[in-house]
GROMACS .gro file of C-alpha atoms in nm:
model
  213
    1UNK     CA    1   0.000   0.000   0.000
    2UNK     CA    2   0.145   0.336  -0.103
    3UNK     CA    3   0.191   0.627   0.136
    4UNK     CA    4  -0.072   0.833  -0.048
    5UNK     CA    5  -0.321   0.547  -0.024
    6UNK     CA    6  -0.249   0.526   0.347
    7UNK     CA    7  -0.304   0.901   0.377
    8UNK     CA    8  -0.636   0.876   0.194
    9UNK     CA    9  -0.752   0.583   0.406
   10UNK     CA   10  -0.651   0.777   0.715
   11UNK     CA   11  -0.870   1.068   0.603
   12UNK     CA   12  -1.164   0.836   0.540
   13UNK     CA   13  -1.103   0.672   0.881
   14UNK     CA   14  -1.311   0.361   0.819
   15UNK     CA   15  -1.612   0.557   0.697
   16UNK     CA   16  -1.830   0.309   0.503
   17UNK     CA   17  -2.015   0.563   0.286
   18UNK     CA   18  -1.869   0.871   0.119
   19UNK     CA   19  -2.145   1.121   0.034
   20UNK     CA   20  -2.123   1.229  -0.331
   21UNK     CA   21  -2.268   1.579  -0.344
   22UNK     CA   22  -2.386   1.803  -0.627
   23UNK     CA   23  -2.434   2.145  -0.468
   24UNK     CA   24  -2.627   2.403  -0.667
   25UNK     CA   25  -2.613   2.676  -0.402
   26UNK     CA   26  -2.285   2.746  -0.224
   27UNK     CA   27  -2.485   2.867   0.076
   28UNK     CA   28  -2.599   2.508   0.134
   29UNK     CA   29  -2.244   2.374   0.166
   30UNK     CA   30  -2.180   2.458   0.531
   31UNK     CA   31  -2.509   2.335   0.684
   32UNK     CA   32  -2.498   2.027   0.460
   33UNK     CA   33  -2.142   1.938   0.562
   34UNK     CA   34  -2.231   1.993   0.929
   35UNK     CA   35  -2.539   1.771   0.906
   36UNK     CA   36  -2.344   1.490   0.740
   37UNK     CA   37  -2.061   1.516   0.993
   38UNK     CA   38  -2.307   1.511   1.285
   39UNK     CA   39  -2.449   1.192   1.136
   40UNK     CA   40  -2.104   1.033   1.129
   41UNK     CA   41  -2.001   1.103   0.769
   42UNK     CA   42  -1.716   1.351   0.804
   43UNK     CA   43  -1.549   1.281   0.468
   44UNK     CA   44  -1.753   1.419   0.178
   45UNK     CA   45  -1.702   1.452  -0.196
   46UNK     CA   46  -1.829   1.774  -0.353
   47UNK     CA   47  -1.843   1.720  -0.727
   48UNK     CA   48  -1.741   1.985  -0.979
   49UNK     CA   49  -2.072   1.952  -1.163
   50UNK     CA   50  -2.219   2.294  -1.084
   51UNK     CA   51  -2.095   2.654  -1.124
   52UNK     CA   52  -2.086   2.697  -0.746
   53UNK     CA   53  -1.894   2.377  -0.667
   54UNK     CA   54  -1.556   2.538  -0.600
   55UNK     CA   55  -1.712   2.802  -0.375
   56UNK     CA   56  -1.902   2.525  -0.195
   57UNK     CA   57  -1.573   2.341  -0.135
   58UNK     CA   58  -1.413   2.664  -0.015
   59UNK     CA   59  -1.690   2.732   0.235
   60UNK     CA   60  -1.723   2.377   0.367
   61UNK     CA   61  -1.347   2.333   0.401
   62UNK     CA   62  -1.302   2.674   0.563
   63UNK     CA   63  -1.598   2.680   0.799
   64UNK     CA   64  -1.671   2.319   0.901
   65UNK     CA   65  -1.371   2.201   1.101
   66UNK     CA   66  -1.517   1.856   1.159
   67UNK     CA   67  -1.559   1.792   0.785
   68UNK     CA   68  -1.299   1.636   0.554
   69UNK     CA   69  -1.381   1.787   0.218
   70UNK     CA   70  -1.281   1.626  -0.108
   71UNK     CA   71  -1.353   1.722  -0.467
   72UNK     CA   72  -1.505   1.495  -0.730
   73UNK     CA   73  -1.553   1.494  -1.107
   74UNK     CA   74  -1.194   1.611  -1.151
   75UNK     CA   75  -1.117   1.567  -1.522
   76UNK     CA   76  -0.783   1.743  -1.576
   77UNK     CA   77  -0.488   1.908  -1.399
   78UNK     CA   78  -0.658   2.249  -1.395
   79UNK     CA   79  -0.954   2.102  -1.206
   80UNK     CA   80  -0.708   1.929  -0.972
   81UNK     CA   81  -0.523   2.252  -0.892
   82UNK     CA   82  -0.841   2.456  -0.848
   83UNK     CA   83  -0.991   2.198  -0.613
   84UNK     CA   84  -0.675   2.182  -0.401
   85UNK     CA   85  -0.658   2.563  -0.387
   86UNK     CA   86  -1.019   2.568  -0.266
   87UNK     CA   87  -0.927   2.343   0.027
   88UNK     CA   88  -0.987   1.987  -0.093
   89UNK     CA   89  -0.812   1.721   0.115
   90UNK     CA   90  -0.856   1.448  -0.146
   91UNK     CA   91  -0.937   1.435  -0.516
   92UNK     CA   92  -1.176   1.196  -0.694
   93UNK     CA   93  -1.189   1.142  -1.068
   94UNK     CA   94  -1.428   0.931  -1.280
   95UNK     CA   95  -1.131   0.794  -1.473
   96UNK     CA   96  -0.755   0.797  -1.494
   97UNK     CA   97  -0.531   0.976  -1.746
   98UNK     CA   98  -0.159   1.037  -1.765
   99UNK     CA   99  -0.214   1.409  -1.714
  100UNK     CA  100  -0.407   1.344  -1.393
  101UNK     CA  101  -0.144   1.099  -1.272
  102UNK     CA  102   0.123   1.365  -1.331
  103UNK     CA  103  -0.079   1.626  -1.139
  104UNK     CA  104  -0.128   1.382  -0.852
  105UNK     CA  105   0.241   1.291  -0.845
  106UNK     CA  106   0.329   1.658  -0.802
  107UNK     CA  107   0.082   1.707  -0.514
  108UNK     CA  108   0.060   1.593  -0.154
  109UNK     CA  109  -0.318   1.563  -0.193
  110UNK     CA  110  -0.415   1.200  -0.265
  111UNK     CA  111  -0.605   1.100  -0.578
  112UNK     CA  112  -0.884   0.840  -0.598
  113UNK     CA  113  -0.917   0.779  -0.973
  114UNK     CA  114  -1.185   0.575  -1.143
  115UNK     CA  115  -1.119   0.247  -1.326
  116UNK     CA  116  -1.354  -0.030  -1.438
  117UNK     CA  117  -1.180  -0.256  -1.689
  118UNK     CA  118  -0.899  -0.495  -1.594
  119UNK     CA  119  -0.669  -0.296  -1.824
  120UNK     CA  120  -0.750   0.036  -1.657
  121UNK     CA  121  -0.710  -0.117  -1.314
  122UNK     CA  122  -0.373  -0.269  -1.405
  123UNK     CA  123  -0.255   0.063  -1.554
  124UNK     CA  124  -0.346   0.242  -1.231
  125UNK     CA  125  -0.174  -0.031  -1.034
  126UNK     CA  126   0.141   0.013  -1.244
  127UNK     CA  127   0.130   0.382  -1.152
  128UNK     CA  128   0.135   0.291  -0.783
  129UNK     CA  129  -0.238   0.333  -0.717
  130UNK     CA  130  -0.395   0.045  -0.527
  131UNK     CA  131  -0.718   0.211  -0.408
  132UNK     CA  132  -0.952   0.305  -0.692
  133UNK     CA  133  -1.301   0.432  -0.758
  134UNK     CA  134  -1.514   0.177  -0.944
  135UNK     CA  135  -1.747   0.391  -1.155
  136UNK     CA  136  -2.017   0.361  -1.272
  137UNK     CA  137  -2.051   0.059  -1.047
  138UNK     CA  138  -2.397  -0.077  -1.123
  139UNK     CA  139  -2.375  -0.010  -1.496
  140UNK     CA  140  -2.030  -0.173  -1.516
  141UNK     CA  141  -2.137  -0.505  -1.365
  142UNK     CA  142  -2.184  -0.423  -0.998
  143UNK     CA  143  -2.118  -0.664  -0.715
  144UNK     CA  144  -2.067  -0.967  -0.942
  145UNK     CA  145  -1.802  -0.789  -1.150
  146UNK     CA  146  -1.609  -0.668  -0.845
  147UNK     CA  147  -1.628  -1.013  -0.688
  148UNK     CA  148  -1.477  -1.160  -1.005
  149UNK     CA  149  -1.190  -0.909  -0.990
  150UNK     CA  150  -1.103  -0.993  -0.629
  151UNK     CA  151  -0.916  -1.312  -0.717
  152UNK     CA  152  -0.691  -1.211  -1.011
  153UNK     CA  153  -0.620  -0.858  -0.881
  154UNK     CA  154  -0.609  -0.915  -0.507
  155UNK     CA  155  -0.400  -0.616  -0.403
  156UNK     CA  156  -0.628  -0.344  -0.544
  157UNK     CA  157  -0.918  -0.213  -0.334
  158UNK     CA  158  -1.220  -0.015  -0.449
  159UNK     CA  159  -1.478   0.248  -0.365
  160UNK     CA  160  -1.778   0.164  -0.588
  161UNK     CA  161  -1.985   0.465  -0.691
  162UNK     CA  162  -2.272   0.502  -0.935
  163UNK     CA  163  -2.603   0.332  -0.871
  164UNK     CA  164  -2.501   0.247  -0.514
  165UNK     CA  165  -2.789   0.301  -0.273
  166UNK     CA  166  -2.912   0.217   0.074
  167UNK     CA  167  -3.057  -0.102  -0.077
  168UNK     CA  168  -2.734  -0.246  -0.220
  169UNK     CA  169  -2.456  -0.075  -0.020
  170UNK     CA  170  -2.423  -0.372   0.217
  171UNK     CA  171  -2.374  -0.609  -0.077
  172UNK     CA  172  -2.079  -0.402  -0.196
  173UNK     CA  173  -1.934  -0.356   0.152
  174UNK     CA  174  -1.938  -0.734   0.205
  175UNK     CA  175  -1.678  -0.782  -0.070
  176UNK     CA  176  -1.314  -0.832   0.033
  177UNK     CA  177  -1.187  -0.579  -0.222
  178UNK     CA  178  -1.428  -0.298  -0.126
  179UNK     CA  179  -1.324  -0.047   0.139
  180UNK     CA  180  -1.617   0.194   0.116
  181UNK     CA  181  -1.889   0.307  -0.124
  182UNK     CA  182  -1.983   0.645  -0.263
  183UNK     CA  183  -2.345   0.751  -0.283
  184UNK     CA  184  -2.576   1.047  -0.318
  185UNK     CA  185  -2.873   0.898  -0.133
  186UNK     CA  186  -2.763   1.047   0.199
  187UNK     CA  187  -2.825   1.401   0.067
  188UNK     CA  188  -3.120   1.391  -0.176
  189UNK     CA  189  -3.176   1.705  -0.381
  190UNK     CA  190  -3.522   1.764  -0.236
  191UNK     CA  191  -3.396   1.761   0.123
  192UNK     CA  192  -3.105   1.990   0.039
  193UNK     CA  193  -3.331   2.237  -0.142
  194UNK     CA  194  -3.570   2.233   0.155
  195UNK     CA  195  -3.286   2.282   0.402
  196UNK     CA  196  -3.400   1.975   0.594
  197UNK     CA  197  -3.067   1.918   0.764
  198UNK     CA  198  -3.216   1.703   1.041
  199UNK     CA  199  -3.342   1.451   0.785
  200UNK     CA  200  -3.002   1.448   0.614
  201UNK     CA  201  -2.829   1.395   0.948
  202UNK     CA  202  -3.060   1.096   1.011
  203UNK     CA  203  -2.976   0.947   0.669
  204UNK     CA  204  -2.606   0.999   0.739
  205UNK     CA  205  -2.633   0.828   1.078
  206UNK     CA  206  -2.803   0.531   0.915
  207UNK     CA  207  -2.535   0.512   0.644
  208UNK     CA  208  -2.251   0.544   0.894
  209UNK     CA  209  -2.382   0.230   1.061
  210UNK     CA  210  -2.315   0.023   0.747
  211UNK     CA  211  -1.975  -0.087   0.874
  212UNK     CA  212  -1.785  -0.361   0.701
  213UNK     CA  213  -1.821  -0.697   0.872
   0.00000   0.00000   0.00000
């Protein structure tokens, strides 16, 4: 296990579910991060899928001390640098490219890149990455696919994301090569828009109880 993988796992601290967040209003970032942290999900991934994403990262990272804020949907080195400058403690990408690997190699901030095919996984492994995002999990073959990978590629671990929900999270977490899962169900758009932070805290507390056996 590489030192950057160890650093990333230390940040996640055994958290079984990483909230994957699409924040439309930067003003929601602080109360949302606080609600998730109170529910036991301190590490969060704010995706760069909205115009206010970087400001949301900046606010959550700067104002919510108990939160560990990461950035997702990082597609290139510019995204990587902007997310780190905004305060991201870890970086998540849907895939892996040489440019992203170079940006990660030059940074102390750990990268969790996506890979789904055996070739992509082996390429990431050759680059020294042994903890990967498996995305889109359900569409790529889900639990059965990951289970099949666990024997030939035993030293690579995964965080499945994409189609993972409260209904199937336990199935993923039961696999020997899965460390955690990523999901958006702990912060549904309707609850965020309504500012129902108590309901989100309750969902987070339920998700934080999905510990690996």
